[in-house]
PDB file of C-alpha atoms in Angstrom:
ATOM      1  CA  UNK A   1    -134.540 -94.370  60.482  1.00  0.00           C
ATOM      2  CA  UNK A   2    -135.980 -93.587  56.834  1.00  0.00           C
ATOM      3  CA  UNK A   3    -135.369 -95.172  53.313  1.00  0.00           C
ATOM      4  CA  UNK A   4    -135.294 -92.995  50.249  1.00  0.00           C
ATOM      5  CA  UNK A   5    -138.529 -93.494  47.881  1.00  0.00           C
ATOM      6  CA  UNK A   6    -139.928 -92.259  44.420  1.00  0.00           C
ATOM      7  CA  UNK A   7    -141.112 -88.809  44.595  1.00  0.00           C
ATOM      8  CA  UNK A   8    -143.202 -87.208  41.566  1.00  0.00           C
ATOM      9  CA  UNK A   9    -143.319 -83.392  41.890  1.00  0.00           C
ATOM     10  CA  UNK A  10    -145.325 -80.874  39.843  1.00  0.00           C
ATOM     11  CA  UNK A  11    -144.124 -77.347  40.787  1.00  0.00           C
ATOM     12  CA  UNK A  12    -146.152 -74.130  40.315  1.00  0.00           C
ATOM     13  CA  UNK A  13    -144.847 -70.817  41.055  1.00  0.00           C
ATOM     14  CA  UNK A  14    -145.187 -70.935  45.074  1.00  0.00           C
ATOM     15  CA  UNK A  15    -146.788 -74.134  45.470  1.00  0.00           C
ATOM     16  CA  UNK A  16    -145.305 -77.601  44.574  1.00  0.00           C
ATOM     17  CA  UNK A  17    -147.422 -80.747  44.637  1.00  0.00           C
ATOM     18  CA  UNK A  18    -145.857 -83.952  45.487  1.00  0.00           C
ATOM     19  CA  UNK A  19    -146.920 -87.617  45.355  1.00  0.00           C
ATOM     20  CA  UNK A  20    -145.074 -90.412  46.807  1.00  0.00           C
ATOM     21  CA  UNK A  21    -146.359 -94.028  45.881  1.00  0.00           C
ATOM     22  CA  UNK A  22    -145.479 -97.587  47.176  1.00  0.00           C
ATOM     23  CA  UNK A  23    -141.875 -96.579  48.014  1.00  0.00           C
ATOM     24  CA  UNK A  24    -141.113 -95.126  51.649  1.00  0.00           C
ATOM     25  CA  UNK A  25    -140.446 -97.194  54.636  1.00  0.00           C
ATOM     26  CA  UNK A  26    -139.732 -95.821  58.265  1.00  0.00           C
ATOM     27  CA  UNK A  27    -138.862 -98.044  60.837  1.00  0.00           C
ATOM     28  CA  UNK A  28    -137.636 -97.644  64.249  1.00  0.00           C
ATOM     29  CA  UNK A  29    -138.202 -99.250  67.864  1.00  0.00           C
ATOM     30  CA  UNK A  30    -140.033-101.972  66.636  1.00  0.00           C
ATOM     31  CA  UNK A  31    -142.336-100.098  64.303  1.00  0.00           C
ATOM     32  CA  UNK A  32    -142.448-100.024  60.611  1.00  0.00           C
ATOM     33  CA  UNK A  33    -144.561 -97.729  58.450  1.00  0.00           C
ATOM     34  CA  UNK A  34    -144.806 -98.299  54.892  1.00  0.00           C
ATOM     35  CA  UNK A  35    -146.024 -95.180  52.530  1.00  0.00           C
ATOM     36  CA  UNK A  36    -148.532 -96.733  50.122  1.00  0.00           C
ATOM     37  CA  UNK A  37    -149.585 -93.377  48.827  1.00  0.00           C
ATOM     38  CA  UNK A  38    -148.957 -89.722  49.970  1.00  0.00           C
ATOM     39  CA  UNK A  39    -150.244 -86.397  48.309  1.00  0.00           C
ATOM     40  CA  UNK A  40    -148.940 -83.233  49.739  1.00  0.00           C
ATOM     41  CA  UNK A  41    -148.839 -79.377  48.934  1.00  0.00           C
ATOM     42  CA  UNK A  42    -146.263 -77.347  49.901  1.00  0.00           C
ATOM     43  CA  UNK A  43    -146.019 -73.415  50.249  1.00  0.00           C
ATOM     44  CA  UNK A  44    -142.632 -71.703  49.071  1.00  0.00           C
ATOM     45  CA  UNK A  45    -142.239 -68.425  50.891  1.00  0.00           C
ATOM     46  CA  UNK A  46    -139.267 -67.043  48.573  1.00  0.00           C
ATOM     47  CA  UNK A  47    -138.077 -67.281  45.213  1.00  0.00           C
ATOM     48  CA  UNK A  48    -134.245 -67.034  46.400  1.00  0.00           C
ATOM     49  CA  UNK A  49    -131.840 -69.326  46.661  1.00  0.00           C
ATOM     50  CA  UNK A  50    -132.558 -70.061  50.306  1.00  0.00           C
ATOM     51  CA  UNK A  51    -136.178 -70.774  50.660  1.00  0.00           C
ATOM     52  CA  UNK A  52    -138.447 -71.588  53.465  1.00  0.00           C
ATOM     53  CA  UNK A  53    -141.262 -73.729  53.060  1.00  0.00           C
ATOM     54  CA  UNK A  54    -144.185 -75.247  55.166  1.00  0.00           C
ATOM     55  CA  UNK A  55    -146.745 -77.867  53.986  1.00  0.00           C
ATOM     56  CA  UNK A  56    -149.181 -80.705  54.711  1.00  0.00           C
ATOM     57  CA  UNK A  57    -149.895 -84.073  52.776  1.00  0.00           C
ATOM     58  CA  UNK A  58    -152.613 -86.597  53.344  1.00  0.00           C
ATOM     59  CA  UNK A  59    -151.657 -90.476  52.820  1.00  0.00           C
ATOM     60  CA  UNK A  60    -152.284 -94.144  53.328  1.00  0.00           C
ATOM     61  CA  UNK A  61    -149.960 -96.202  54.992  1.00  0.00           C
ATOM     62  CA  UNK A  62    -149.364 -99.541  56.265  1.00  0.00           C
ATOM     63  CA  UNK A  63    -148.526 -99.576  59.957  1.00  0.00           C
ATOM     64  CA  UNK A  64    -146.925-102.293  62.133  1.00  0.00           C
ATOM     65  CA  UNK A  65    -146.289-101.118  65.821  1.00  0.00           C
ATOM     66  CA  UNK A  66    -144.455-103.573  68.097  1.00  0.00           C
ATOM     67  CA  UNK A  67    -144.511-103.701  71.883  1.00  0.00           C
ATOM     68  CA  UNK A  68    -142.442-105.676  74.413  1.00  0.00           C
ATOM     69  CA  UNK A  69    -143.889-106.827  77.711  1.00  0.00           C
ATOM     70  CA  UNK A  70    -141.727-107.066  80.887  1.00  0.00           C
ATOM     71  CA  UNK A  71    -139.542-110.314  80.634  1.00  0.00           C
ATOM     72  CA  UNK A  72    -141.071-113.716  81.412  1.00  0.00           C
ATOM     73  CA  UNK A  73    -137.642-115.349  82.044  1.00  0.00           C
ATOM     74  CA  UNK A  74    -134.289-113.473  83.299  1.00  0.00           C
ATOM     75  CA  UNK A  75    -130.807-115.127  83.545  1.00  0.00           C
ATOM     76  CA  UNK A  76    -127.456-113.749  84.147  1.00  0.00           C
ATOM     77  CA  UNK A  77    -127.116-113.815  80.333  1.00  0.00           C
ATOM     78  CA  UNK A  78    -130.208-113.624  78.504  1.00  0.00           C
ATOM     79  CA  UNK A  79    -133.846-111.958  79.183  1.00  0.00           C
ATOM     80  CA  UNK A  80    -136.707-113.357  77.385  1.00  0.00           C
ATOM     81  CA  UNK A  81    -139.540-111.131  75.915  1.00  0.00           C
ATOM     82  CA  UNK A  82    -142.842-111.741  74.497  1.00  0.00           C
ATOM     83  CA  UNK A  83    -143.358-109.293  71.765  1.00  0.00           C
ATOM     84  CA  UNK A  84    -146.924-108.097  70.574  1.00  0.00           C
ATOM     85  CA  UNK A  85    -147.398-106.647  67.378  1.00  0.00           C
ATOM     86  CA  UNK A  86    -150.451-105.126  65.519  1.00  0.00           C
ATOM     87  CA  UNK A  87    -150.748-104.011  61.883  1.00  0.00           C
ATOM     88  CA  UNK A  88    -152.941-101.841  60.178  1.00  0.00           C
ATOM     89  CA  UNK A  89    -153.666 -99.741  56.913  1.00  0.00           C
ATOM     90  CA  UNK A  90    -154.796 -96.404  57.906  1.00  0.00           C
ATOM     91  CA  UNK A  91    -154.999 -92.664  56.814  1.00  0.00           C
ATOM     92  CA  UNK A  92    -152.250 -90.573  57.736  1.00  0.00           C
ATOM     93  CA  UNK A  93    -151.415 -86.687  58.001  1.00  0.00           C
ATOM     94  CA  UNK A  94    -148.254 -85.012  57.790  1.00  0.00           C
ATOM     95  CA  UNK A  95    -147.273 -81.166  58.654  1.00  0.00           C
ATOM     96  CA  UNK A  96    -143.959 -80.185  57.735  1.00  0.00           C
ATOM     97  CA  UNK A  97    -141.543 -77.062  57.481  1.00  0.00           C
ATOM     98  CA  UNK A  98    -138.166 -76.767  56.691  1.00  0.00           C
ATOM     99  CA  UNK A  99    -135.479 -74.947  54.306  1.00  0.00           C
ATOM    100  CA  UNK A 100    -134.659 -75.711  50.598  1.00  0.00           C
ATOM    101  CA  UNK A 101    -131.471 -74.164  49.309  1.00  0.00           C
ATOM    102  CA  UNK A 102    -129.764 -73.684  45.758  1.00  0.00           C
ATOM    103  CA  UNK A 103    -133.688 -73.322  44.435  1.00  0.00           C
ATOM    104  CA  UNK A 104    -132.469 -71.652  41.272  1.00  0.00           C
ATOM    105  CA  UNK A 105    -130.152 -74.711  40.400  1.00  0.00           C
ATOM    106  CA  UNK A 106    -130.466 -78.246  38.977  1.00  0.00           C
ATOM    107  CA  UNK A 107    -129.322 -79.738  42.403  1.00  0.00           C
ATOM    108  CA  UNK A 108    -130.887 -78.502  45.682  1.00  0.00           C
ATOM    109  CA  UNK A 109    -130.651 -79.661  49.154  1.00  0.00           C
ATOM    110  CA  UNK A 110    -133.672 -80.011  51.548  1.00  0.00           C
ATOM    111  CA  UNK A 111    -133.542 -79.751  55.531  1.00  0.00           C
ATOM    112  CA  UNK A 112    -137.015 -80.629  56.997  1.00  0.00           C
ATOM    113  CA  UNK A 113    -138.807 -81.018  60.321  1.00  0.00           C
ATOM    114  CA  UNK A 114    -142.441 -83.142  59.972  1.00  0.00           C
ATOM    115  CA  UNK A 115    -144.602 -84.236  62.342  1.00  0.00           C
ATOM    116  CA  UNK A 116    -146.269 -87.515  61.292  1.00  0.00           C
ATOM    117  CA  UNK A 117    -150.103 -88.582  62.627  1.00  0.00           C
ATOM    118  CA  UNK A 118    -151.555 -91.791  62.081  1.00  0.00           C
ATOM    119  CA  UNK A 119    -155.380 -91.822  62.557  1.00  0.00           C
ATOM    120  CA  UNK A 120    -155.837 -94.925  64.461  1.00  0.00           C
ATOM    121  CA  UNK A 121    -155.221 -96.473  68.000  1.00  0.00           C
ATOM    122  CA  UNK A 122    -153.360 -99.684  68.320  1.00  0.00           C
ATOM    123  CA  UNK A 123    -154.882-101.340  71.148  1.00  0.00           C
ATOM    124  CA  UNK A 124    -153.252-104.729  71.036  1.00  0.00           C
ATOM    125  CA  UNK A 125    -150.147-102.678  72.121  1.00  0.00           C
ATOM    126  CA  UNK A 126    -151.862-100.832  74.888  1.00  0.00           C
ATOM    127  CA  UNK A 127    -153.263 -97.926  72.366  1.00  0.00           C
ATOM    128  CA  UNK A 128    -149.411 -96.793  71.384  1.00  0.00           C
ATOM    129  CA  UNK A 129    -149.599 -95.030  68.394  1.00  0.00           C
ATOM    130  CA  UNK A 130    -147.353 -94.291  65.612  1.00  0.00           C
ATOM    131  CA  UNK A 131    -146.970 -90.405  65.553  1.00  0.00           C
ATOM    132  CA  UNK A 132    -143.789 -88.705  65.866  1.00  0.00           C
ATOM    133  CA  UNK A 133    -141.613 -86.206  64.739  1.00  0.00           C
ATOM    134  CA  UNK A 134    -139.012 -86.664  61.978  1.00  0.00           C
ATOM    135  CA  UNK A 135    -135.823 -84.282  60.974  1.00  0.00           C
ATOM    136  CA  UNK A 136    -134.341 -85.103  57.667  1.00  0.00           C
ATOM    137  CA  UNK A 137    -131.674 -83.944  55.353  1.00  0.00           C
ATOM    138  CA  UNK A 138    -131.618 -84.764  51.502  1.00  0.00           C
ATOM    139  CA  UNK A 139    -131.157 -83.627  47.878  1.00  0.00           C
ATOM    140  CA  UNK A 140    -133.380 -83.259  45.118  1.00  0.00           C
ATOM    141  CA  UNK A 141    -132.752 -82.605  41.340  1.00  0.00           C
TER     142      UNK A 141
END
């Protein structure tokens, strides 16, 4: 799950440059990823209303990863788990591609597939990482 965040964009003809500061949260399955700073460059492949794109961004994120051990106590109505959590502030890399529609209008829609890579191992939670694929749909104006 992802929340919306404030993105500042500077558009050149084929290369928009974006920064995201202190605003993006992603969470799910016991993990939280907070965007402190992301700077990305996107390549637009067309000037039409349907516009494919690809890009990459580097960032600094505060990541908390959670893990659950096997239950210590199991009853017919309740299972007690001991959660383990680890938090780090770490560099990240995002690689993404997608489709921007209504490019020549004030209001645009974006469909994007993004691979998120965190450059740190979380040893307290069995080396579990915070890497993954996200699919998102949004609007821009």
